[in-house]
Amino acid sequence: MASLKDLRDRIGSVKATQKITSAMKMVAAAKLRRAQEQAEAARPYAERMERMLASLGASVRGTPGAPPLLAGTGGDQRHLVVLATADRGLCGGFNTNLARRARLVIRDLQADGKDVQVLCVGRKGRDSIRRDYGPLIIDTIEGIGRKAVVFDEADGIADRLRQMFAAGEFDVCTLIYAKFKSAISNEVQAQQLIPAPIPEASEDDDDLGGAVYEYEPSEEEILADLLPRNVSIQIYRALLENAASEHGARMAAMDNATRNAGDRIKGLTLTYNRTRQAMITNELIEIISGAEAL
C-alpha cells in the first residue's frame, strides 16, 4: 500500500497536470473561434471556384488545347498523396484519423499496381505512417500555420505541386485533410487536386439558367489562369479546415483530460483519507494496548 507521502505527491502531480490541461483547453477554445471563422469564410469562394471550373472544364476537357492541370498527363500510374496533419499532438484522434485514411488510400492504390509517393504537411502525419510507408515519403513540410494559416504558405505548397506535375513526377495528386464540422466533430476528406476533377453537370447545379455564354478571352485562356489558382485555393481551404479541426479536437481532448484528472484527484484523496484514518486508528490501538499492558 502506498504511503501518505506517495499519495500526497501523486495528488500534487495530478493537480499540476490538471492546471496544464485546463490552460490548454482555454487556449484551444480561443484559437478555435478565429480558425472556425476563417474556415467558414473560405468555403464559399473555394466551392464556387470548383463549380466555375466544372462549368468551364466540361466543354474544354478532351480538346487538343485543354490545359494539363485539367486534362492530366493521359495516365494515372503515378500518384502523389498529400497528407495534411498537425505538427503537435494532444488533440485526440485528429492526427490518427488522418493517418488511417492515408494508409487506406495508399493500400488501395498499391493494390491496383500504382506507384505512390507521399508528401506530408505536418510532422505528426510523417511520424504516424513512417513505420509502414517510410520509403514512400518524399518530404515533410513543417511549421505551417504556427501562428495562423496564411495564403502564402498554401500557395508555396501549391507551387511545389505544380512544378512536380510539370516535371512529370506524378499523374494524379490527392489531398487528405479534415473538414471542420463542429468543435467535437470533423470529417476526413480525400480530394483530388490534380488533374482538377470535373463532376457530371446536372440541371440542379446549373446556375446559368440554361443560358449560353460566350467567354472573352477564350475558355482555354481562362482555365489556364484559374486552374493554378484553384490548386492554391483548395490547399488554403484544406489548411484552414485542418486548423479549425485541430483546435476543436484539442479543446475536446483537454476538456476530457481535465475531467479525468478531477476524477483521479477525488479517488486519490479518498484513498489518502482512508489510509490516514487507518494509520491513526492503528496508532490509537497501539497506545490503548500499551496502557492496558501497564
mmCIF file of C-alpha atoms in Angstrom:
data_model
loop_
_atom_site.group_PDB
_atom_site.id
_atom_site.type_symbol
_atom_site.label_atom_id
_atom_site.label_comp_id
_atom_site.label_asym_id
_atom_site.label_seq_id
_atom_site.Cartn_x
_atom_site.Cartn_y
_atom_site.Cartn_z
ATOM 1 C CA MET A 1 0.000 0.000 0.000
ATOM 2 C CA ALA A 2 1.272 3.468 -0.896
ATOM 3 C CA SER A 3 2.456 5.686 1.925
ATOM 4 C CA LEU A 4 0.824 9.007 2.756
ATOM 5 C CA LYS A 5 3.772 10.872 1.241
ATOM 6 C CA ASP A 6 3.444 8.928 -2.019
ATOM 7 C CA LEU A 7 -0.280 9.697 -2.158
ATOM 8 C CA ARG A 8 0.330 13.396 -1.474
ATOM 9 C CA ASP A 9 2.923 13.505 -4.246
ATOM 10 C CA ARG A 10 0.568 11.801 -6.695
ATOM 11 C CA ILE A 11 -2.288 14.160 -5.837
ATOM 12 C CA GLY A 12 0.010 17.156 -6.328
ATOM 13 C CA SER A 13 1.217 15.782 -9.660
ATOM 14 C CA VAL A 14 -2.312 15.218 -10.949
ATOM 15 C CA LYS A 15 -3.361 18.703 -9.821
ATOM 16 C CA ALA A 16 -0.420 20.211 -11.708
ATOM 17 C CA THR A 17 -1.392 18.233 -14.805
ATOM 18 C CA GLN A 18 -5.000 19.372 -14.422
ATOM 19 C CA LYS A 19 -3.888 23.005 -14.432
ATOM 20 C CA ILE A 20 -1.930 22.437 -17.654
ATOM 21 C CA THR A 21 -4.795 20.656 -19.440
ATOM 22 C CA SER A 22 -7.255 23.328 -18.309
ATOM 23 C CA ALA A 23 -4.995 26.074 -19.657
ATOM 24 C CA MET A 24 -4.530 24.213 -22.956
ATOM 25 C CA LYS A 25 -8.294 23.840 -23.257
ATOM 26 C CA MET A 26 -8.825 27.586 -22.851
ATOM 27 C CA VAL A 27 -6.084 28.406 -25.361
ATOM 28 C CA ALA A 28 -7.541 25.952 -27.893
ATOM 29 C CA ALA A 29 -11.015 27.411 -27.389
ATOM 30 C CA ALA A 30 -9.720 30.918 -28.043
ATOM 31 C CA LYS A 31 -7.900 29.807 -31.199
ATOM 32 C CA LEU A 32 -10.851 27.705 -32.367
ATOM 33 C CA ARG A 33 -13.191 30.661 -32.728
ATOM 34 C CA ARG A 34 -10.883 32.513 -35.095
ATOM 35 C CA ALA A 35 -9.939 29.370 -37.023
ATOM 36 C CA GLN A 36 -13.593 28.424 -37.425
ATOM 37 C CA GLU A 37 -14.463 31.864 -38.773
ATOM 38 C CA GLN A 38 -11.616 31.671 -41.292
ATOM 39 C CA ALA A 39 -12.566 28.173 -42.437
ATOM 40 C CA GLU A 40 -16.233 29.038 -42.880
ATOM 41 C CA ALA A 41 -15.345 32.255 -44.707
ATOM 42 C CA ALA A 42 -13.107 30.394 -47.179
ATOM 43 C CA ARG A 43 -15.642 27.705 -48.069
ATOM 44 C CA PRO A 44 -17.950 29.702 -50.379
ATOM 45 C CA TYR A 45 -15.073 31.002 -52.509
ATOM 46 C CA ALA A 46 -13.424 27.577 -52.815
ATOM 47 C CA GLU A 47 -16.718 25.841 -53.603
ATOM 48 C CA ARG A 48 -17.638 28.496 -56.154
ATOM 49 C CA MET A 49 -14.228 28.100 -57.764
ATOM 50 C CA GLU A 50 -14.843 24.362 -58.142
ATOM 51 C CA ARG A 51 -18.258 24.952 -59.700
ATOM 52 C CA MET A 52 -16.886 27.519 -62.117
ATOM 53 C CA LEU A 53 -14.145 25.120 -63.201
ATOM 54 C CA ALA A 54 -16.748 22.402 -63.647
ATOM 55 C CA SER A 55 -18.791 24.706 -65.874
ATOM 56 C CA LEU A 56 -15.804 25.758 -67.993
ATOM 57 C CA GLY A 57 -13.904 22.485 -67.961
ATOM 58 C CA ALA A 58 -16.793 20.295 -69.105
ATOM 59 C CA SER A 59 -16.656 21.806 -72.589
ATOM 60 C CA VAL A 60 -12.859 22.013 -72.800
ATOM 61 C CA ARG A 61 -11.763 18.643 -71.447
ATOM 62 C CA GLY A 62 -10.795 16.304 -74.254
ATOM 63 C CA THR A 63 -9.968 19.054 -76.722
ATOM 64 C CA PRO A 64 -6.399 19.477 -78.025
ATOM 65 C CA GLY A 65 -5.984 22.832 -76.255
ATOM 66 C CA ALA A 66 -7.069 21.639 -72.793
ATOM 67 C CA PRO A 67 -4.644 22.752 -70.027
ATOM 68 C CA PRO A 68 -2.581 19.927 -68.467
ATOM 69 C CA LEU A 69 -3.945 20.677 -64.969
ATOM 70 C CA LEU A 70 -7.377 19.802 -66.354
ATOM 71 C CA ALA A 71 -6.613 17.125 -68.915
ATOM 72 C CA GLY A 72 -3.887 15.402 -66.908
ATOM 73 C CA THR A 73 -0.939 13.522 -68.341
ATOM 74 C CA GLY A 74 -3.002 10.890 -70.073
ATOM 75 C CA GLY A 75 -2.220 8.251 -67.444
ATOM 76 C CA ASP A 76 -2.802 7.505 -63.769
ATOM 77 C CA GLN A 77 0.109 5.237 -62.870
ATOM 78 C CA ARG A 78 1.996 7.653 -60.588
ATOM 79 C CA HIS A 79 0.076 9.028 -57.601
ATOM 80 C CA LEU A 80 1.078 11.653 -55.080
ATOM 81 C CA VAL A 81 -0.741 11.653 -51.733
ATOM 82 C CA VAL A 82 -0.531 14.909 -49.775
ATOM 83 C CA LEU A 83 -1.257 14.180 -46.115
ATOM 84 C CA ALA A 84 -2.103 17.303 -44.111
ATOM 85 C CA THR A 85 -1.895 16.865 -40.342
ATOM 86 C CA ALA A 86 -0.723 18.882 -37.330
ATOM 87 C CA ASP A 87 2.796 19.431 -36.054
ATOM 88 C CA ARG A 88 1.690 18.817 -32.470
ATOM 89 C CA GLY A 89 -0.234 16.128 -30.650
ATOM 90 C CA LEU A 90 -2.588 16.188 -27.653
ATOM 91 C CA CYS A 91 -5.589 16.633 -29.946
ATOM 92 C CA GLY A 92 -7.415 13.344 -29.541
ATOM 93 C CA GLY A 93 -7.802 11.218 -32.642
ATOM 94 C CA PHE A 94 -7.329 14.082 -35.113
ATOM 95 C CA ASN A 95 -3.926 13.021 -36.460
ATOM 96 C CA THR A 96 -4.684 9.316 -36.083
ATOM 97 C CA ASN A 97 -7.823 9.510 -38.224
ATOM 98 C CA LEU A 98 -5.993 11.361 -40.994
ATOM 99 C CA ALA A 99 -3.127 8.871 -40.963
ATOM 100 C CA ARG A 100 -5.586 5.962 -41.042
ATOM 101 C CA ARG A 101 -7.288 7.396 -44.138
ATOM 102 C CA ALA A 102 -3.896 7.895 -45.794
ATOM 103 C CA ARG A 103 -3.000 4.266 -45.148
ATOM 104 C CA LEU A 104 -6.255 3.132 -46.740
ATOM 105 C CA VAL A 105 -5.697 5.316 -49.809
ATOM 106 C CA ILE A 106 -2.093 4.130 -50.212
ATOM 107 C CA ARG A 107 -3.073 0.499 -49.696
ATOM 108 C CA ASP A 108 -5.827 0.686 -52.312
ATOM 109 C CA LEU A 109 -3.542 2.366 -54.832
ATOM 110 C CA GLN A 110 -0.786 -0.176 -54.324
ATOM 111 C CA ALA A 111 -3.307 -2.993 -54.623
ATOM 112 C CA ASP A 112 -4.173 -1.600 -58.064
ATOM 113 C CA GLY A 113 -0.486 -1.630 -59.015
ATOM 114 C CA LYS A 114 0.022 2.140 -58.823
ATOM 115 C CA ASP A 115 3.261 3.910 -57.905
ATOM 116 C CA VAL A 116 2.697 6.037 -54.805
ATOM 117 C CA GLN A 117 4.605 8.898 -53.228
ATOM 118 C CA VAL A 118 3.639 10.786 -50.074
ATOM 119 C CA LEU A 119 4.198 14.453 -49.213
ATOM 120 C CA CYS A 120 3.490 15.147 -45.530
ATOM 121 C CA VAL A 121 2.308 18.584 -44.447
ATOM 122 C CA GLY A 122 2.739 18.349 -40.694
ATOM 123 C CA ARG A 123 5.146 16.347 -38.557
ATOM 124 C CA LYS A 124 2.544 14.053 -36.974
ATOM 125 C CA GLY A 125 1.481 12.634 -40.314
ATOM 126 C CA ARG A 126 5.045 11.636 -41.104
ATOM 127 C CA ASP A 127 5.530 10.079 -37.665
ATOM 128 C CA SER A 128 2.311 8.073 -38.000
ATOM 129 C CA ILE A 129 2.906 6.469 -41.391
ATOM 130 C CA ARG A 130 6.719 6.347 -41.404
ATOM 131 C CA ARG A 131 6.840 2.829 -39.983
ATOM 132 C CA ASP A 132 4.609 1.351 -42.711
ATOM 133 C CA TYR A 133 5.351 3.624 -45.667
ATOM 134 C CA GLY A 134 8.613 5.387 -44.811
ATOM 135 C CA PRO A 135 10.246 4.798 -48.232
ATOM 136 C CA LEU A 136 7.279 6.468 -49.959
ATOM 137 C CA ILE A 137 7.656 9.777 -48.082
ATOM 138 C CA ILE A 138 9.478 12.277 -50.277
ATOM 139 C CA ASP A 139 9.436 15.234 -47.871
ATOM 140 C CA THR A 140 7.788 16.751 -44.800
ATOM 141 C CA ILE A 141 6.669 20.383 -44.626
ATOM 142 C CA GLU A 142 6.557 21.644 -41.032
ATOM 143 C CA GLY A 143 5.617 24.912 -39.369
ATOM 144 C CA ILE A 144 2.522 25.617 -41.489
ATOM 145 C CA GLY A 145 0.035 27.777 -39.599
ATOM 146 C CA ARG A 146 2.206 28.032 -36.497
ATOM 147 C CA LYS A 147 0.613 31.378 -35.649
ATOM 148 C CA ALA A 148 -2.153 31.497 -38.247
ATOM 149 C CA VAL A 149 -2.687 29.941 -41.656
ATOM 150 C CA VAL A 150 -1.857 32.438 -44.408
ATOM 151 C CA PHE A 151 -2.404 32.127 -48.135
ATOM 152 C CA ASP A 152 1.294 32.462 -48.971
ATOM 153 C CA GLU A 153 2.012 29.172 -47.183
ATOM 154 C CA ALA A 154 -0.687 27.374 -49.161
ATOM 155 C CA ASP A 155 0.494 28.978 -52.394
ATOM 156 C CA GLY A 156 4.032 27.776 -51.686
ATOM 157 C CA ILE A 157 2.835 24.189 -51.328
ATOM 158 C CA ALA A 158 0.690 24.537 -54.457
ATOM 159 C CA ASP A 159 3.617 25.948 -56.427
ATOM 160 C CA ARG A 160 5.715 22.934 -55.470
ATOM 161 C CA LEU A 161 2.950 20.577 -56.607
ATOM 162 C CA ARG A 162 2.603 22.426 -59.912
ATOM 163 C CA GLN A 163 6.340 22.197 -60.516
ATOM 164 C CA MET A 164 6.362 18.477 -59.720
ATOM 165 C CA PHE A 165 3.425 17.917 -62.066
ATOM 166 C CA ALA A 166 5.087 19.898 -64.849
ATOM 167 C CA ALA A 167 8.251 17.829 -64.363
ATOM 168 C CA GLY A 168 6.237 14.638 -64.779
ATOM 169 C CA GLU A 169 6.808 13.349 -61.243
ATOM 170 C CA PHE A 170 3.171 12.279 -60.791
ATOM 171 C CA ASP A 171 -0.049 11.871 -62.754
ATOM 172 C CA VAL A 172 -2.653 12.298 -60.008
ATOM 173 C CA CYS A 173 -2.461 14.245 -56.750
ATOM 174 C CA THR A 174 -4.820 13.570 -53.829
ATOM 175 C CA LEU A 175 -5.081 15.774 -50.748
ATOM 176 C CA ILE A 176 -6.148 14.288 -47.403
ATOM 177 C CA TYR A 177 -7.411 16.696 -44.741
ATOM 178 C CA ALA A 178 -10.106 17.052 -42.070
ATOM 179 C CA LYS A 179 -13.188 19.130 -42.845
ATOM 180 C CA PHE A 180 -14.401 21.027 -39.795
ATOM 181 C CA LYS A 181 -17.990 20.295 -38.763
ATOM 182 C CA SER A 182 -18.167 21.294 -35.087
ATOM 183 C CA ALA A 183 -15.953 21.669 -32.043
ATOM 184 C CA ILE A 184 -16.232 17.939 -31.372
ATOM 185 C CA SER A 185 -16.573 16.608 -34.900
ATOM 186 C CA ASN A 186 -14.673 16.655 -38.195
ATOM 187 C CA GLU A 187 -14.806 14.612 -41.378
ATOM 188 C CA VAL A 188 -11.718 13.263 -43.126
ATOM 189 C CA GLN A 189 -11.690 14.119 -46.837
ATOM 190 C CA ALA A 190 -9.641 12.718 -49.726
ATOM 191 C CA GLN A 191 -9.851 15.321 -52.510
ATOM 192 C CA GLN A 192 -8.266 15.013 -55.935
ATOM 193 C CA LEU A 193 -6.337 18.183 -56.731
ATOM 194 C CA ILE A 194 -4.558 17.394 -59.987
ATOM 195 C CA PRO A 195 -5.958 16.950 -62.551
ATOM 196 C CA ALA A 196 -8.944 19.039 -61.499
ATOM 197 C CA PRO A 197 -11.993 16.772 -61.171
ATOM 198 C CA ILE A 198 -14.929 17.765 -63.360
ATOM 199 C CA PRO A 199 -18.190 16.365 -61.943
ATOM 200 C CA GLU A 200 -21.081 15.464 -64.170
ATOM 201 C CA ALA A 201 -23.276 18.523 -64.669
ATOM 202 C CA SER A 202 -26.941 18.352 -63.682
ATOM 203 C CA GLU A 203 -29.885 20.686 -64.064
ATOM 204 C CA ASP A 204 -29.990 21.291 -60.320
ATOM 205 C CA ASP A 205 -26.412 22.522 -60.358
ATOM 206 C CA ASP A 206 -26.855 24.763 -63.387
ATOM 207 C CA ASP A 207 -26.506 28.368 -62.236
ATOM 208 C CA LEU A 208 -26.761 29.733 -65.744
ATOM 209 C CA GLY A 209 -30.475 29.035 -66.063
ATOM 210 C CA GLY A 210 -29.983 27.319 -69.412
ATOM 211 C CA ALA A 211 -28.397 30.398 -70.998
ATOM 212 C CA VAL A 212 -25.497 30.116 -73.417
ATOM 213 C CA TYR A 213 -22.459 32.273 -72.662
ATOM 214 C CA GLU A 214 -19.534 33.306 -74.790
ATOM 215 C CA TYR A 215 -16.269 33.885 -72.964
ATOM 216 C CA GLU A 216 -13.702 36.565 -73.657
ATOM 217 C CA PRO A 217 -10.868 35.643 -73.607
ATOM 218 C CA SER A 218 -11.369 32.021 -74.636
ATOM 219 C CA GLU A 219 -12.284 29.276 -72.205
ATOM 220 C CA GLU A 220 -8.802 27.781 -72.575
ATOM 221 C CA GLU A 221 -7.147 31.055 -71.540
ATOM 222 C CA ILE A 222 -9.464 31.499 -68.574
ATOM 223 C CA LEU A 223 -8.789 27.956 -67.406
ATOM 224 C CA ALA A 224 -5.037 28.415 -67.854
ATOM 225 C CA ASP A 225 -5.263 31.189 -65.253
ATOM 226 C CA LEU A 226 -7.885 29.656 -62.954
ATOM 227 C CA LEU A 227 -6.529 26.116 -62.692
ATOM 228 C CA PRO A 228 -3.196 27.003 -60.998
ATOM 229 C CA ARG A 229 -5.061 29.392 -58.724
ATOM 230 C CA ASN A 230 -7.587 26.686 -57.882
ATOM 231 C CA VAL A 231 -4.823 24.400 -56.576
ATOM 232 C CA SER A 232 -3.702 27.145 -54.188
ATOM 233 C CA ILE A 233 -7.278 27.918 -53.113
ATOM 234 C CA GLN A 234 -8.126 24.284 -52.397
ATOM 235 C CA ILE A 235 -4.959 23.768 -50.367
ATOM 236 C CA TYR A 236 -5.605 27.003 -48.468
ATOM 237 C CA ARG A 237 -9.122 25.870 -47.633
ATOM 238 C CA ALA A 238 -7.848 22.451 -46.539
ATOM 239 C CA LEU A 239 -5.268 24.034 -44.229
ATOM 240 C CA LEU A 240 -7.931 26.288 -42.692
ATOM 241 C CA GLU A 241 -10.284 23.352 -42.209
ATOM 242 C CA ASN A 242 -7.436 21.373 -40.656
ATOM 243 C CA ALA A 243 -6.552 24.181 -38.274
ATOM 244 C CA ALA A 244 -10.141 24.541 -37.052
ATOM 245 C CA SER A 245 -10.498 20.765 -36.700
ATOM 246 C CA GLU A 246 -7.219 20.529 -34.794
ATOM 247 C CA HIS A 247 -8.162 23.244 -32.300
ATOM 248 C CA GLY A 248 -11.609 21.720 -31.820
ATOM 249 C CA ALA A 249 -10.143 18.265 -31.252
ATOM 250 C CA ARG A 250 -7.546 19.634 -28.832
ATOM 251 C CA MET A 251 -10.174 21.567 -26.881
ATOM 252 C CA ALA A 252 -12.333 18.446 -26.538
ATOM 253 C CA ALA A 253 -9.339 16.256 -25.618
ATOM 254 C CA MET A 254 -8.104 18.693 -22.976
ATOM 255 C CA ASP A 255 -11.611 19.038 -21.558
ATOM 256 C CA ASN A 256 -11.813 15.259 -21.163
ATOM 257 C CA ALA A 257 -8.321 15.184 -19.670
ATOM 258 C CA THR A 258 -9.260 17.893 -17.156
ATOM 259 C CA ARG A 259 -12.380 15.995 -16.141
ATOM 260 C CA ASN A 260 -10.454 12.750 -15.813
ATOM 261 C CA ALA A 261 -7.833 14.495 -13.695
ATOM 262 C CA GLY A 262 -10.574 15.782 -11.405
ATOM 263 C CA ASP A 263 -11.983 12.265 -11.005
ATOM 264 C CA ARG A 264 -8.496 10.939 -10.338
ATOM 265 C CA ILE A 265 -7.871 13.579 -7.685
ATOM 266 C CA LYS A 266 -11.126 12.640 -5.937
ATOM 267 C CA GLY A 267 -10.162 8.975 -5.960
ATOM 268 C CA LEU A 268 -6.650 9.631 -4.669
ATOM 269 C CA THR A 269 -7.951 11.998 -1.976
ATOM 270 C CA LEU A 270 -10.415 9.356 -0.802
ATOM 271 C CA THR A 271 -7.629 6.769 -0.688
ATOM 272 C CA TYR A 272 -5.390 9.228 1.183
ATOM 273 C CA ASN A 273 -8.059 9.949 3.801
ATOM 274 C CA ARG A 274 -8.799 6.260 4.304
ATOM 275 C CA THR A 275 -5.107 5.421 4.640
ATOM 276 C CA ARG A 276 -4.578 8.286 7.067
ATOM 277 C CA GLN A 277 -7.590 7.218 9.138
ATOM 278 C CA ALA A 278 -6.342 3.637 9.219
ATOM 279 C CA MET A 279 -2.919 4.780 10.434
ATOM 280 C CA ILE A 280 -4.488 6.932 13.157
ATOM 281 C CA THR A 281 -6.679 4.025 14.238
ATOM 282 C CA ASN A 282 -3.690 1.694 14.418
ATOM 283 C CA GLU A 283 -1.746 4.218 16.497
ATOM 284 C CA LEU A 284 -4.677 4.570 18.922
ATOM 285 C CA ILE A 285 -4.941 0.811 19.220
ATOM 286 C CA GLU A 286 -1.229 0.574 19.996
ATOM 287 C CA ILE A 287 -1.485 3.320 22.629
ATOM 288 C CA ILE A 288 -4.508 1.738 24.281
ATOM 289 C CA SER A 289 -2.922 -1.698 24.183
ATOM 290 C CA GLY A 290 0.242 -0.333 25.763
ATOM 291 C CA ALA A 291 -1.704 1.431 28.505
ATOM 292 C CA GLU A 292 -3.625 -1.728 29.329
ATOM 293 C CA ALA A 293 -0.398 -3.705 29.488
ATOM 294 C CA LEU A 294 0.893 -1.402 32.204
#
